Amino acid sequence: MTTAHHSGWFEQLRRWAKSIKRDVHALYFAARDRRTPWYAKALAFVVAAYALSPIDLIPDFIPVIGYLDDIILVPLGILLVVRMIPPEIMAEYRHTAAAMDGRPTSLGAAIAIVIVWICAAAFTLWLFLSWRRSS
């Protein structure tokens, strides 16, 4: 593989990642707009909150599957929501998002992910203790 070919592929990947980041921010804003349909708002809040959360549902340190949510689920969620929002609204907020320097974060989403992990751990412990008692 030539260096020119490799750098072209890397540049495409970089542009795609940048457009995903911009669309997450645009969804964050579009979900707050009264012109956005309620069902798109609901899904946009979920996708944007998850994508902007500092905590993943599947932690990245888990080999292979730890990155699946970042590589597959988040982009598919973004694509689905973008198609639900009127194009003129998305264009407006894509422009706004591209002009932003900072990144909004979602404390609420982080708390929700922590609660999911605590519930999963409690359920696992309950299953283990139930199994141990029955043995």
PDB file of C-alpha atoms in Angstrom:
ATOM      1  CA  MET A   1       0.000   0.000   0.000  1.00  0.00           C
ATOM      2  CA  THR A   2       1.450   3.354  -0.955  1.00  0.00           C
ATOM      3  CA  THR A   3       1.763   6.210   1.474  1.00  0.00           C
ATOM      4  CA  ALA A   4      -0.500   8.378  -0.699  1.00  0.00           C
ATOM      5  CA  HIS A   5      -3.204   5.694  -0.701  1.00  0.00           C
ATOM      6  CA  HIS A   6      -2.867   5.175   3.055  1.00  0.00           C
ATOM      7  CA  SER A   7      -3.073   8.906   3.811  1.00  0.00           C
ATOM      8  CA  GLY A   8      -6.183   9.214   1.588  1.00  0.00           C
ATOM      9  CA  TRP A   9      -7.924   6.474   3.581  1.00  0.00           C
ATOM     10  CA  PHE A  10      -6.888   8.046   6.872  1.00  0.00           C
ATOM     11  CA  GLU A  11      -8.121  11.457   5.720  1.00  0.00           C
ATOM     12  CA  GLN A  12     -11.504   9.975   4.766  1.00  0.00           C
ATOM     13  CA  LEU A  13     -11.779   8.336   8.171  1.00  0.00           C
ATOM     14  CA  ARG A  14     -10.854  11.598   9.885  1.00  0.00           C
ATOM     15  CA  ARG A  15     -13.510  13.530   7.920  1.00  0.00           C
ATOM     16  CA  TRP A  16     -16.133  10.872   8.729  1.00  0.00           C
ATOM     17  CA  ALA A  17     -15.308  11.014  12.453  1.00  0.00           C
ATOM     18  CA  LYS A  18     -15.495  14.811  12.373  1.00  0.00           C
ATOM     19  CA  SER A  19     -18.912  14.714  10.654  1.00  0.00           C
ATOM     20  CA  ILE A  20     -20.187  12.224  13.267  1.00  0.00           C
ATOM     21  CA  LYS A  21     -19.047  14.533  16.064  1.00  0.00           C
ATOM     22  CA  ARG A  22     -20.700  17.515  14.357  1.00  0.00           C
ATOM     23  CA  ASP A  23     -23.957  15.580  13.882  1.00  0.00           C
ATOM     24  CA  VAL A  24     -24.019  14.561  17.567  1.00  0.00           C
ATOM     25  CA  HIS A  25     -23.815  18.229  18.510  1.00  0.00           C
ATOM     26  CA  ALA A  26     -26.429  19.143  15.890  1.00  0.00           C
ATOM     27  CA  LEU A  27     -28.765  16.461  17.289  1.00  0.00           C
ATOM     28  CA  TYR A  28     -28.264  17.855  20.763  1.00  0.00           C
ATOM     29  CA  PHE A  29     -29.507  21.249  19.539  1.00  0.00           C
ATOM     30  CA  ALA A  30     -32.225  19.913  17.220  1.00  0.00           C
ATOM     31  CA  ALA A  31     -33.711  17.868  20.058  1.00  0.00           C
ATOM     32  CA  ARG A  32     -34.376  21.132  21.910  1.00  0.00           C
ATOM     33  CA  ASP A  33     -36.055  22.817  18.929  1.00  0.00           C
ATOM     34  CA  ARG A  34     -39.865  22.977  18.996  1.00  0.00           C
ATOM     35  CA  ARG A  35     -39.959  22.349  15.210  1.00  0.00           C
ATOM     36  CA  THR A  36     -38.441  18.886  15.665  1.00  0.00           C
ATOM     37  CA  PRO A  37     -41.053  16.080  15.841  1.00  0.00           C
ATOM     38  CA  TRP A  38     -41.467  14.612  19.354  1.00  0.00           C
ATOM     39  CA  TYR A  39     -40.377  11.093  18.325  1.00  0.00           C
ATOM     40  CA  ALA A  40     -37.176  12.469  16.764  1.00  0.00           C
ATOM     41  CA  LYS A  41     -36.560  14.527  19.914  1.00  0.00           C
ATOM     42  CA  ALA A  42     -36.899  11.487  22.142  1.00  0.00           C
ATOM     43  CA  LEU A  43     -34.481   9.386  20.100  1.00  0.00           C
ATOM     44  CA  ALA A  44     -32.126  12.343  19.565  1.00  0.00           C
ATOM     45  CA  PHE A  45     -31.866  12.917  23.321  1.00  0.00           C
ATOM     46  CA  VAL A  46     -31.064   9.245  23.881  1.00  0.00           C
ATOM     47  CA  VAL A  47     -28.441   9.072  21.101  1.00  0.00           C
ATOM     48  CA  ALA A  48     -26.812  12.416  21.911  1.00  0.00           C
ATOM     49  CA  ALA A  49     -26.767  11.751  25.650  1.00  0.00           C
ATOM     50  CA  TYR A  50     -25.177   8.349  25.127  1.00  0.00           C
ATOM     51  CA  ALA A  51     -22.662   9.621  22.580  1.00  0.00           C
ATOM     52  CA  LEU A  52     -21.676  12.568  24.789  1.00  0.00           C
ATOM     53  CA  SER A  53     -21.614  10.561  28.006  1.00  0.00           C
ATOM     54  CA  PRO A  54     -18.175  10.108  29.540  1.00  0.00           C
ATOM     55  CA  ILE A  55     -19.213   6.553  30.461  1.00  0.00           C
ATOM     56  CA  ASP A  56     -19.988   3.790  27.928  1.00  0.00           C
ATOM     57  CA  LEU A  57     -22.642   1.121  28.375  1.00  0.00           C
ATOM     58  CA  ILE A  58     -20.005  -1.370  27.192  1.00  0.00           C
ATOM     59  CA  PRO A  59     -16.642  -0.255  28.658  1.00  0.00           C
ATOM     60  CA  ASP A  60     -13.889   0.269  26.067  1.00  0.00           C
ATOM     61  CA  PHE A  61     -11.413  -1.883  28.010  1.00  0.00           C
ATOM     62  CA  ILE A  62     -13.400  -5.021  27.067  1.00  0.00           C
ATOM     63  CA  PRO A  63     -11.590  -6.405  23.994  1.00  0.00           C
ATOM     64  CA  VAL A  64     -13.386  -5.933  20.660  1.00  0.00           C
ATOM     65  CA  ILE A  65     -16.973  -5.489  21.940  1.00  0.00           C
ATOM     66  CA  GLY A  66     -15.939  -2.496  24.057  1.00  0.00           C
ATOM     67  CA  TYR A  67     -15.665  -0.401  20.910  1.00  0.00           C
ATOM     68  CA  LEU A  68     -18.711  -1.802  19.096  1.00  0.00           C
ATOM     69  CA  ASP A  69     -21.054   0.786  20.582  1.00  0.00           C
ATOM     70  CA  ASP A  70     -18.749   3.605  19.479  1.00  0.00           C
ATOM     71  CA  ILE A  71     -18.144   2.174  16.007  1.00  0.00           C
ATOM     72  CA  ILE A  72     -21.580   0.761  15.152  1.00  0.00           C
ATOM     73  CA  LEU A  73     -24.379   1.746  17.540  1.00  0.00           C
ATOM     74  CA  VAL A  74     -23.674   5.461  17.861  1.00  0.00           C
ATOM     75  CA  PRO A  75     -23.292   6.119  14.085  1.00  0.00           C
ATOM     76  CA  LEU A  76     -26.413   4.052  13.311  1.00  0.00           C
ATOM     77  CA  GLY A  77     -28.389   5.909  15.971  1.00  0.00           C
ATOM     78  CA  ILE A  78     -27.206   9.239  14.600  1.00  0.00           C
ATOM     79  CA  LEU A  79     -28.112   8.235  11.043  1.00  0.00           C
ATOM     80  CA  LEU A  80     -31.593   7.140  12.112  1.00  0.00           C
ATOM     81  CA  VAL A  81     -32.326  10.340  14.040  1.00  0.00           C
ATOM     82  CA  VAL A  82     -30.917  12.604  11.306  1.00  0.00           C
ATOM     83  CA  ARG A  83     -33.400  11.039   8.873  1.00  0.00           C
ATOM     84  CA  MET A  84     -36.284  11.813  11.284  1.00  0.00           C
ATOM     85  CA  ILE A  85     -35.459  15.527  11.598  1.00  0.00           C
ATOM     86  CA  PRO A  86     -36.510  17.945   8.821  1.00  0.00           C
ATOM     87  CA  PRO A  87     -33.473  18.716   6.593  1.00  0.00           C
ATOM     88  CA  GLU A  88     -33.657  22.497   7.101  1.00  0.00           C
ATOM     89  CA  ILE A  89     -33.450  22.070  10.884  1.00  0.00           C
ATOM     90  CA  MET A  90     -30.484  19.700  10.610  1.00  0.00           C
ATOM     91  CA  ALA A  91     -28.699  22.096   8.246  1.00  0.00           C
ATOM     92  CA  GLU A  92     -29.198  24.966  10.684  1.00  0.00           C
ATOM     93  CA  TYR A  93     -27.844  23.031  13.652  1.00  0.00           C
ATOM     94  CA  ARG A  94     -25.000  21.418  11.695  1.00  0.00           C
ATOM     95  CA  HIS A  95     -23.818  24.946  10.982  1.00  0.00           C
ATOM     96  CA  THR A  96     -24.154  25.866  14.675  1.00  0.00           C
ATOM     97  CA  ALA A  97     -22.338  22.689  15.755  1.00  0.00           C
ATOM     98  CA  ALA A  98     -19.490  23.259  13.294  1.00  0.00           C
ATOM     99  CA  ALA A  99     -18.972  26.737  14.738  1.00  0.00           C
ATOM    100  CA  MET A 100     -18.733  25.438  18.339  1.00  0.00           C
ATOM    101  CA  ASP A 101     -15.352  24.950  19.986  1.00  0.00           C
ATOM    102  CA  GLY A 102     -16.407  23.057  23.125  1.00  0.00           C
ATOM    103  CA  ARG A 103     -18.195  19.784  23.532  1.00  0.00           C
ATOM    104  CA  PRO A 104     -21.412  19.568  25.555  1.00  0.00           C
ATOM    105  CA  THR A 105     -21.485  16.701  28.021  1.00  0.00           C
ATOM    106  CA  SER A 106     -24.426  14.990  29.577  1.00  0.00           C
ATOM    107  CA  LEU A 107     -24.211  14.447  33.316  1.00  0.00           C
ATOM    108  CA  GLY A 108     -27.683  12.891  33.232  1.00  0.00           C
ATOM    109  CA  ALA A 109     -26.563  10.273  30.715  1.00  0.00           C
ATOM    110  CA  ALA A 110     -23.480   9.489  32.806  1.00  0.00           C
ATOM    111  CA  ILE A 111     -25.673   8.966  35.871  1.00  0.00           C
ATOM    112  CA  ALA A 112     -28.059   6.743  33.871  1.00  0.00           C
ATOM    113  CA  ILE A 113     -25.178   4.569  32.631  1.00  0.00           C
ATOM    114  CA  VAL A 114     -23.827   4.227  36.184  1.00  0.00           C
ATOM    115  CA  ILE A 115     -27.293   3.179  37.380  1.00  0.00           C
ATOM    116  CA  VAL A 116     -27.511   0.559  34.604  1.00  0.00           C
ATOM    117  CA  TRP A 117     -24.114  -0.869  35.648  1.00  0.00           C
ATOM    118  CA  ILE A 118     -25.106  -0.924  39.337  1.00  0.00           C
ATOM    119  CA  CYS A 119     -28.358  -2.718  38.496  1.00  0.00           C
ATOM    120  CA  ALA A 120     -26.503  -5.212  36.287  1.00  0.00           C
ATOM    121  CA  ALA A 121     -23.981  -5.891  39.067  1.00  0.00           C
ATOM    122  CA  ALA A 122     -26.762  -6.315  41.649  1.00  0.00           C
ATOM    123  CA  PHE A 123     -28.655  -8.675  39.354  1.00  0.00           C
ATOM    124  CA  THR A 124     -25.495 -10.713  38.687  1.00  0.00           C
ATOM    125  CA  LEU A 125     -24.829 -10.937  42.421  1.00  0.00           C
ATOM    126  CA  TRP A 126     -28.430 -12.002  43.061  1.00  0.00           C
ATOM    127  CA  LEU A 127     -28.162 -14.721  40.362  1.00  0.00           C
ATOM    128  CA  PHE A 128     -24.894 -15.967  41.832  1.00  0.00           C
ATOM    129  CA  LEU A 129     -26.278 -16.086  45.372  1.00  0.00           C
ATOM    130  CA  SER A 130     -29.459 -17.834  44.188  1.00  0.00           C
ATOM    131  CA  TRP A 131     -27.400 -20.409  42.314  1.00  0.00           C
ATOM    132  CA  ARG A 132     -25.116 -20.942  45.291  1.00  0.00           C
ATOM    133  CA  ARG A 133     -28.068 -21.504  47.670  1.00  0.00           C
ATOM    134  CA  SER A 134     -29.608 -24.061  45.333  1.00  0.00           C
ATOM    135  CA  SER A 135     -26.332 -26.018  45.011  1.00  0.00           C
TER     136      SER A 135
END
